[in-house]
XYZ file of C-alpha atoms in Angstrom:
548
model
C -34.566 -9.021 65.749
C -34.798 -10.060 62.177
C -32.682 -8.180 59.686
C -34.651 -5.801 57.520
C -34.878 -7.079 53.965
C -34.417 -3.501 52.709
C -30.917 -3.385 54.151
C -29.825 -6.782 52.940
C -26.618 -6.641 50.905
C -28.188 -9.126 48.485
C -30.797 -6.627 47.337
C -30.042 -4.565 44.236
C -28.685 -1.087 44.653
C -30.111 0.748 41.641
C -28.658 4.162 42.492
C -25.128 2.809 42.683
C -25.534 0.841 39.436
C -26.950 3.857 37.621
C -24.126 6.041 38.919
C -21.509 3.576 37.706
C -23.222 3.412 34.319
C -23.187 7.173 33.904
C -19.554 7.331 35.036
C -18.568 4.805 32.369
C -20.515 6.715 29.707
C -18.925 10.037 30.678
C -15.465 8.419 30.805
C -15.878 7.205 27.227
C -16.819 10.691 26.039
C -13.902 12.147 28.019
C -11.604 9.719 26.213
C -12.872 10.972 22.851
C -12.271 14.558 23.988
C -8.737 13.599 25.025
C -8.068 11.988 21.635
C -9.422 15.089 19.912
C -6.970 17.288 21.834
C -4.118 15.172 20.464
C -5.399 15.344 16.893
C -3.040 17.179 14.576
C -4.302 20.160 12.672
C -5.690 19.064 9.346
C -6.780 15.650 10.566
C -10.434 14.809 10.943
C -11.953 15.637 14.313
C -12.288 12.746 16.757
C -15.930 13.759 17.135
C -16.680 12.815 13.553
C -17.187 9.127 12.750
C -15.182 7.643 9.921
C -17.444 7.382 6.908
C -17.142 4.710 4.274
C -16.952 5.146 0.558
C -20.717 4.971 0.077
C -21.282 7.830 2.527
C -18.319 10.111 1.843
C -17.810 9.447 -1.856
C -14.589 8.394 -3.553
C -13.237 5.599 -5.698
C -13.594 1.835 -5.436
C -11.270 -0.323 -7.538
C -11.628 -4.075 -7.905
C -8.520 -5.984 -9.049
C -8.573 -9.593 -10.273
C -5.421 -11.568 -9.427
C -3.655 -13.960 -11.772
C -0.513 -15.931 -11.025
C 2.269 -15.973 -13.617
C 3.842 -18.977 -11.880
C 1.951 -21.430 -9.659
C -1.416 -20.664 -8.124
C -2.970 -17.614 -6.494
C -2.363 -18.429 -2.834
C -3.521 -16.594 0.267
C 0.064 -15.629 1.138
C 0.650 -14.113 -2.303
C -2.671 -12.276 -2.157
C -1.901 -10.868 1.310
C 1.576 -9.822 0.184
C 0.112 -8.066 -2.857
C -2.463 -6.357 -0.635
C 0.279 -4.977 1.613
C 2.306 -3.673 -1.332
C -0.736 -2.043 -2.930
C -1.630 -0.490 0.432
C 1.833 1.088 0.626
C 1.604 2.329 -2.942
C -1.779 3.942 -2.367
C -0.580 5.686 0.770
C 2.589 6.827 -1.014
C 0.486 8.671 -3.558
C -0.674 11.011 -0.818
C -4.060 9.369 -0.361
C -5.069 9.049 3.287
C -7.312 6.491 4.983
C -7.618 4.374 1.875
C -8.698 0.842 2.620
C -7.168 -2.095 0.772
C -8.701 -5.493 1.442
C -8.792 -8.926 -0.093
C -12.060 -10.416 -1.256
C -12.621 -14.070 -1.898
C -9.621 -16.064 -3.075
C -8.368 -13.872 -5.896
C -9.489 -10.248 -5.585
C -8.151 -7.088 -4.012
C -10.532 -4.205 -3.298
C -9.240 -0.651 -2.937
C -11.526 1.993 -1.473
C -10.316 5.585 -1.427
C -12.828 7.834 0.372
C -13.048 11.418 -0.778
C -10.290 11.125 -3.357
C -10.376 11.273 -7.126
C -6.856 11.026 -8.394
C -6.131 10.644 -12.059
C -4.230 7.515 -13.039
C -4.440 5.889 -9.622
C -6.211 2.841 -11.040
C -3.280 1.981 -13.325
C -0.688 2.951 -10.740
C -1.789 0.746 -7.860
C -2.514 -2.303 -9.988
C 0.708 -2.397 -11.980
C 2.673 -5.528 -11.338
C 5.968 -3.581 -11.463
C 8.140 -6.581 -12.263
C 11.429 -4.827 -12.942
C 14.235 -6.936 -14.345
C 17.703 -6.340 -15.724
C 18.443 -8.398 -18.824
C 21.303 -8.581 -21.278
C 20.714 -7.454 -24.847
C 21.397 -10.519 -26.993
C 20.092 -8.806 -30.118
C 18.906 -5.237 -30.651
C 18.068 -2.646 -33.282
C 15.678 -5.111 -34.917
C 12.807 -3.557 -36.879
C 9.196 -3.919 -35.858
C 7.224 -6.288 -38.063
C 4.250 -4.984 -39.981
C 2.345 -8.208 -39.557
C 2.420 -10.426 -36.471
C 3.470 -14.036 -36.593
C 0.624 -16.428 -37.240
C -0.828 -17.762 -34.022
C 0.058 -21.340 -34.944
C 3.671 -20.449 -35.731
C 3.968 -18.260 -32.607
C 2.712 -21.126 -30.432
C 5.180 -23.534 -32.058
C 8.142 -21.215 -31.427
C 7.073 -20.582 -27.860
C 6.787 -24.319 -27.256
C 10.411 -24.743 -28.317
C 11.521 -21.914 -25.992
C 9.520 -23.294 -23.071
C 11.011 -26.744 -23.610
C 14.538 -25.576 -22.808
C 15.901 -25.286 -19.271
C 17.417 -21.787 -19.396
C 18.108 -21.770 -15.654
C 21.341 -23.735 -16.201
C 22.925 -20.822 -18.035
C 25.564 -19.023 -15.968
C 25.944 -15.262 -15.833
C 29.250 -15.537 -17.669
C 27.670 -17.587 -20.493
C 24.911 -14.991 -20.884
C 27.466 -12.138 -20.971
C 29.546 -13.941 -23.592
C 26.395 -14.485 -25.646
C 26.051 -10.716 -25.879
C 29.741 -9.947 -26.372
C 30.626 -12.797 -28.740
C 27.228 -13.668 -30.167
C 24.475 -16.113 -29.237
C 26.240 -18.871 -31.173
C 28.622 -19.164 -28.216
C 25.827 -20.656 -26.129
C 25.887 -24.456 -25.731
C 24.354 -26.503 -28.532
C 21.341 -27.396 -26.396
C 20.203 -23.763 -26.554
C 20.573 -23.155 -30.278
C 17.085 -24.394 -31.136
C 15.709 -21.938 -28.595
C 17.812 -19.111 -30.042
C 16.450 -19.870 -33.509
C 12.904 -19.785 -32.131
C 13.588 -16.437 -30.448
C 14.867 -15.008 -33.722
C 11.715 -16.138 -35.543
C 9.569 -14.561 -32.821
C 11.532 -11.309 -33.137
C 11.073 -11.308 -36.915
C 7.303 -11.364 -36.452
C 7.119 -9.040 -33.437
C 4.973 -5.930 -33.851
C 6.006 -3.133 -31.479
C 2.805 -1.353 -30.471
C 3.485 2.197 -29.199
C 0.568 1.810 -26.768
C 2.364 -1.021 -24.971
C 3.448 -4.600 -25.390
C 1.639 -7.772 -24.404
C 4.245 -10.427 -23.650
C 4.621 -13.207 -21.092
C 7.556 -11.948 -19.026
C 9.014 -14.906 -17.122
C 12.178 -14.211 -15.146
C 14.002 -17.439 -15.962
C 13.423 -17.327 -19.735
C 14.730 -15.098 -22.530
C 12.296 -12.503 -23.830
C 11.399 -10.921 -27.139
C 10.077 -7.418 -26.564
C 10.616 -3.843 -27.659
C 11.209 -0.281 -26.574
C 7.903 1.421 -27.404
C 9.519 4.871 -27.411
C 11.537 4.113 -30.574
C 10.087 0.810 -31.817
C 13.332 -1.140 -31.389
C 12.688 -4.886 -31.149
C 15.083 -6.791 -28.885
C 15.992 -10.326 -27.894
C 16.877 -10.314 -24.216
C 18.574 -12.851 -21.987
C 16.974 -14.432 -18.934
C 16.939 -12.112 -15.920
C 20.380 -11.327 -14.518
C 19.181 -9.015 -11.731
C 15.622 -9.210 -10.326
C 13.659 -6.218 -9.077
C 13.709 -7.651 -5.564
C 17.390 -6.669 -5.382
C 16.481 -2.979 -5.515
C 17.335 -1.327 -2.202
C 15.831 2.096 -2.918
C 14.252 4.051 -5.746
C 13.793 7.820 -5.835
C 12.675 10.276 -8.507
C 15.191 12.963 -9.328
C 15.447 15.876 -11.727
C 18.540 16.486 -13.827
C 18.708 20.257 -14.270
C 21.403 20.082 -16.956
C 19.457 17.673 -19.155
C 16.117 19.063 -18.021
C 14.647 15.606 -17.563
C 13.280 13.404 -14.842
C 14.781 10.020 -14.006
C 14.555 7.383 -11.294
C 17.629 6.748 -9.200
C 17.870 3.147 -8.023
C 20.288 1.474 -5.668
C 20.856 -2.279 -5.737
C 21.683 -4.524 -2.817
C 23.018 -8.003 -2.128
C 23.633 -10.301 -5.086
C 22.100 -7.760 -7.443
C 24.810 -5.252 -6.537
C 27.657 -7.701 -7.277
C 25.961 -8.972 -10.460
C 25.543 -5.400 -11.688
C 29.238 -4.782 -11.089
C 30.129 -7.927 -13.087
C 27.813 -7.014 -15.958
C 28.890 -3.366 -16.272
C 32.565 -4.317 -15.992
C 32.189 -6.802 -18.855
C 30.079 -4.533 -21.078
C 32.007 -1.270 -20.615
C 35.010 -1.882 -22.950
C 32.703 -2.290 -25.966
C 30.013 -0.001 -24.549
C 27.571 -2.828 -24.911
C 24.040 -2.377 -23.669
C 21.796 -3.958 -21.090
C 18.029 -3.581 -20.824
C 15.858 -2.561 -17.909
C 12.468 -4.181 -18.398
C 9.296 -3.267 -16.540
C 6.357 -5.635 -16.847
C 7.764 -7.073 -20.074
C 8.432 -3.733 -21.737
C 11.897 -2.265 -22.182
C 11.881 1.160 -20.570
C 15.548 1.864 -21.280
C 18.537 0.030 -22.758
C 21.593 2.126 -21.970
C 25.190 1.406 -23.011
C 27.509 0.711 -20.112
C 29.839 3.691 -19.861
C 31.788 2.568 -16.815
C 31.831 -0.238 -14.276
C 29.364 0.479 -11.479
C 30.689 -0.815 -8.194
C 28.239 0.791 -5.751
C 25.056 -0.564 -7.317
C 23.667 2.913 -8.013
C 22.124 3.577 -11.399
C 19.512 5.689 -13.117
C 16.511 4.812 -15.193
C 15.744 7.353 -17.885
C 13.009 7.160 -20.436
C 11.062 10.352 -20.975
C 9.633 10.572 -17.467
C 7.853 13.578 -16.057
C 7.526 14.383 -12.354
C 4.416 12.234 -11.867
C 5.536 9.194 -13.837
C 8.990 9.245 -12.191
C 7.366 9.323 -8.758
C 4.897 6.594 -9.704
C 7.651 4.270 -10.952
C 9.837 4.916 -7.909
C 6.890 4.059 -5.632
C 6.252 0.849 -7.524
C 9.904 -0.167 -7.282
C 10.385 1.027 -3.708
C 7.566 -1.028 -2.288
C 8.386 -4.092 -4.294
C 7.006 -5.965 -7.202
C 3.617 -7.569 -6.885
C 3.813 -11.351 -6.626
C 0.722 -11.566 -8.845
C -0.509 -9.843 -11.932
C -3.772 -7.944 -11.707
C -6.465 -6.957 -14.144
C -8.873 -4.173 -13.292
C -12.198 -5.880 -12.678
C -14.038 -2.633 -12.198
C -13.623 0.953 -11.120
C -16.415 2.965 -9.609
C -16.508 6.598 -8.607
C -19.103 7.700 -6.096
C -19.669 11.434 -6.046
C -20.226 13.463 -2.860
C -23.786 14.324 -3.895
C -24.787 10.659 -4.302
C -23.036 9.764 -1.041
C -24.751 12.652 0.738
C -28.130 11.507 -0.581
C -27.512 7.980 0.683
C -26.453 9.277 4.095
C -29.514 11.535 4.337
C -31.807 8.659 3.334
C -30.248 6.429 5.980
C -30.620 9.070 8.693
C -34.236 9.794 7.729
C -35.032 6.070 7.869
C -33.428 5.875 11.313
C -35.370 8.866 12.641
C -38.678 7.564 11.284
C -38.066 4.130 12.768
C -37.163 5.637 16.127
C -40.243 7.884 16.166
C -42.558 4.964 15.365
C -41.074 2.925 18.214
C -41.471 5.884 20.600
C -45.098 6.536 19.592
C -45.994 2.861 19.967
C -44.321 2.588 23.394
C -45.999 5.739 24.719
C -49.378 4.565 23.422
C -49.115 1.064 24.862
C -46.942 1.510 27.964
C -47.816 5.135 28.836
C -45.373 6.261 31.564
C -43.174 3.213 31.097
C -42.713 4.377 27.533
C -40.542 7.177 28.940
C -38.214 4.506 30.329
C -37.912 3.034 26.837
C -37.193 6.471 25.371
C -34.565 7.129 28.012
C -32.979 3.718 27.457
C -32.897 4.206 23.694
C -31.316 7.629 24.218
C -28.471 6.297 26.374
C -28.070 3.316 24.026
C -27.721 5.774 21.125
C -25.197 7.845 23.079
C -23.216 4.724 23.933
C -23.342 3.495 20.343
C -22.153 6.842 19.002
C -19.167 7.069 21.331
C -18.200 3.458 20.568
C -18.347 4.173 16.815
C -16.015 7.147 17.388
C -13.571 5.151 19.518
C -13.578 2.088 17.267
C -13.029 4.366 14.254
C -9.909 5.785 15.877
C -8.792 2.537 17.469
C -9.350 -0.193 14.905
C -10.383 1.823 11.849
C -14.087 0.982 12.007
C -15.769 2.795 9.138
C -19.448 3.603 9.116
C -21.069 2.526 5.866
C -24.646 2.496 4.648
C -25.092 -1.195 5.598
C -23.592 -0.280 8.978
C -26.286 2.344 9.471
C -28.857 -0.300 8.518
C -27.401 -2.498 11.260
C -27.794 0.335 13.774
C -31.416 0.892 12.731
C -32.228 -2.811 13.045
C -30.727 -2.652 16.526
C -33.413 -0.162 17.589
C -35.921 -2.982 17.343
C -33.639 -5.433 19.146
C -33.107 -2.976 21.996
C -36.825 -2.188 22.279
C -37.541 -5.938 22.370
C -35.464 -6.302 25.526
C -37.451 -3.597 27.304
C -40.767 -5.071 26.199
C -39.804 -8.536 27.455
C -38.912 -7.012 30.843
C -42.074 -4.902 31.127
C -44.377 -7.722 30.076
C -42.763 -9.978 32.670
C -43.436 -7.343 35.364
C -47.068 -7.068 34.316
C -47.422 -10.860 34.429
C -45.979 -10.986 37.931
C -48.452 -8.329 39.136
C -51.343 -10.221 37.572
C -50.134 -13.364 39.328
C -50.620 -11.665 42.668
C -47.351 -9.917 43.527
C -47.129 -6.291 44.508
C -45.469 -4.010 41.983
C -42.179 -3.666 43.875
C -41.873 -7.425 44.240
C -42.945 -7.924 40.636
C -40.072 -5.755 39.365
C -37.424 -7.992 40.957
C -39.209 -11.278 40.249
C -39.992 -10.213 36.691
C -36.365 -9.235 36.064
C -35.065 -12.628 37.229
C -37.335 -14.386 34.745
C -36.938 -11.848 31.916
C -33.158 -11.578 31.852
C -32.748 -15.187 30.701
C -35.050 -14.526 27.759
C -33.228 -11.278 26.932
C -29.831 -12.985 26.981
C -31.084 -15.875 24.859
C -32.548 -13.506 22.249
C -29.394 -11.350 22.147
C -27.216 -14.464 21.912
C -29.044 -15.405 18.708
C -28.352 -11.942 17.286
C -24.687 -12.156 18.313
C -24.278 -15.584 16.674
C -25.925 -14.279 13.492
C -23.673 -11.210 13.482
C -20.494 -13.267 14.013
C -21.472 -15.752 11.318
C -22.247 -12.961 8.871
C -19.010 -11.154 9.692
C -16.892 -14.271 9.111
C -18.460 -15.465 5.908
C -19.652 -12.208 4.311
C -17.470 -9.958 2.201
C -17.293 -6.257 1.509
C -19.612 -3.772 3.137
C -21.947 -6.515 4.394
C -19.377 -7.113 7.113
C -20.043 -3.533 8.234
C -23.678 -4.468 8.774
C -22.650 -7.528 10.793
C -20.206 -5.515 12.891
C -22.790 -2.810 13.648
C -25.403 -5.441 14.515
C -23.054 -7.248 16.890
C -21.878 -4.015 18.506
C -25.377 -2.677 19.144
C -26.556 -6.035 20.469
C -23.785 -6.015 23.076
C -24.696 -2.422 23.928
C -28.318 -3.513 24.325
C -27.296 -6.091 26.933
C -25.182 -3.512 28.747
C -27.969 -0.898 28.762
C -30.784 -3.188 29.864
C -28.712 -4.658 32.713
C -27.042 -1.510 33.998
C -29.503 1.246 33.100
C -33.048 0.075 32.351
C -33.441 -2.410 35.174
C -31.981 -0.154 37.918
C -34.079 2.726 36.612
C -37.282 0.656 36.785
C -36.378 -0.457 40.337
C -36.035 3.187 41.352
C -39.266 4.216 39.627
C -41.167 1.410 41.342
C -40.428 3.183 44.617
C -42.017 6.429 43.459
C -45.635 7.330 44.061
C -46.416 7.799 40.371
C -45.279 4.340 39.253
C -45.239 2.430 42.541
C -48.862 3.207 43.389
C -50.090 2.635 39.866
C -51.094 6.063 38.564
C -53.380 5.660 35.588
C -50.801 7.282 33.305
C -47.928 5.173 34.580
C -48.899 2.122 32.557
C -48.959 0.088 35.763
C -52.421 0.934 37.082
C -54.743 -1.898 38.039
C -57.234 -1.403 35.223
C -54.494 -1.295 32.578
C -53.004 -4.492 33.971
C -56.393 -6.156 34.107
C -56.506 -6.897 37.855
C -59.508 -6.301 40.104
C -60.169 -6.285 43.812
C -56.781 -4.943 44.932
C -54.235 -2.231 44.316
C -50.932 -2.851 42.568
C -49.172 -2.147 45.843
C -50.917 -5.101 47.488
C -50.226 -8.814 47.312
C -53.152 -10.961 46.241
C -54.532 -13.168 48.985
C -55.093 -16.033 46.565
C -53.108 -16.885 43.438
C -55.057 -16.986 40.159
C -55.830 -20.483 39.052
C -54.497 -21.918 35.828
C -57.740 -21.329 33.983
C -57.551 -17.624 34.800
C -53.929 -17.453 33.674
C -54.763 -19.157 30.411
C -57.678 -16.832 29.797
C -55.340 -13.878 30.014
């Protein structure tokens, strides 16, 4: 006896496939519920998607990188990005996003936060250096040096190799005078003195080219003292820790720093040499002297304090800058934009309204054209939406995926892509019935021929999304990510939900026997002389097929 085709293991098992699909969907939602149980009080609920700056409001800062030595390389830019990220988080801001853009920009997005001074704080280079005070207590000039003369003096200074100076020679230059330096440096010393004579100390800040290996003419803006400083004797990279602290006796804030490695031993050598005469050394931040204390005693443990009229906020800001390291690049603020909650809310509402309208139009069209089959499309879109939502939640928690306005646009575009897959499948079924197959046979035969088209169409969308994600920048990548995600979900839904559901419905009386409201009745399909449950005795000739 021949084996019944209905019991063949090769035939699809729609009930089992649908059950597995629903189990996977429920498991994903259970995972979100589990994550939500482990969410600390005060954190955002796991049931809320992470919203981007354009939807939640906040601050976007664009920083333009510039190299003081060499070029702006990818490694330097990535290192700067990491340091800025740590600084932003140290200010108490949560979920801020710091990314690189192009070859020379860093973008900082801080959702929901408006913190005064954060623009200056995160972008400060924070190049801290210890230098010896070769000449101090010089008055500020009333008129700056002529540009031509300043360039000539700087050319002389740049033409000297200061790196050959030893620490001992630089110390002796402070203790015994700069004339003790070798003859090869005297022209440079004379140029430095001319620069100092024409240096105007601006209380708002100084604008100097602070290069570690060269001497520097700068000033202390708090008192207007112009100084000639030695090349760097201790770099900021030798700072082990930096913490703000409050001196109750002096009623002032300071920053306690601890040096490490060679910086610690160099600091011991310098303070030991300067202490007998209570000579001074300068601590310079981004080219500006923030303090120039006299050495009161040799410091053997590398621990020192920076004072300079700090308050609680500025002491904390400086300690954060020093703690997380100096930026390998200098940055200029390219732009700063604040997006208020009302504007963000308006954008979110507009995006949701557009999505609802688009979805309703698709539903109305499908019900009008496909009648009962339109309900399959609605059901498929509903489960696709549920799957998309839970994936947005999980990806937000897992990899930090943030939903932006372009991302919502990607989700809306995906409605059309998903509906396309169903339409290709349904049209293939209708063609198979017109070609003479019964409805139940047409479902399986139509699926075999439709799935290749569906995969090819979705592959194009995936390639476009990947290409856009790789080469685009900023929030456009959110659009590409959402488009790629929803396209993959479309494939998953049409294979494991829509097709099994149609196979099951084809076995029902309403759809399987071609009820006039099912969308599969003979008149709607354009066939005559037989029911949709019957196989045509003769296949339509080519002319008939073409005419359809």
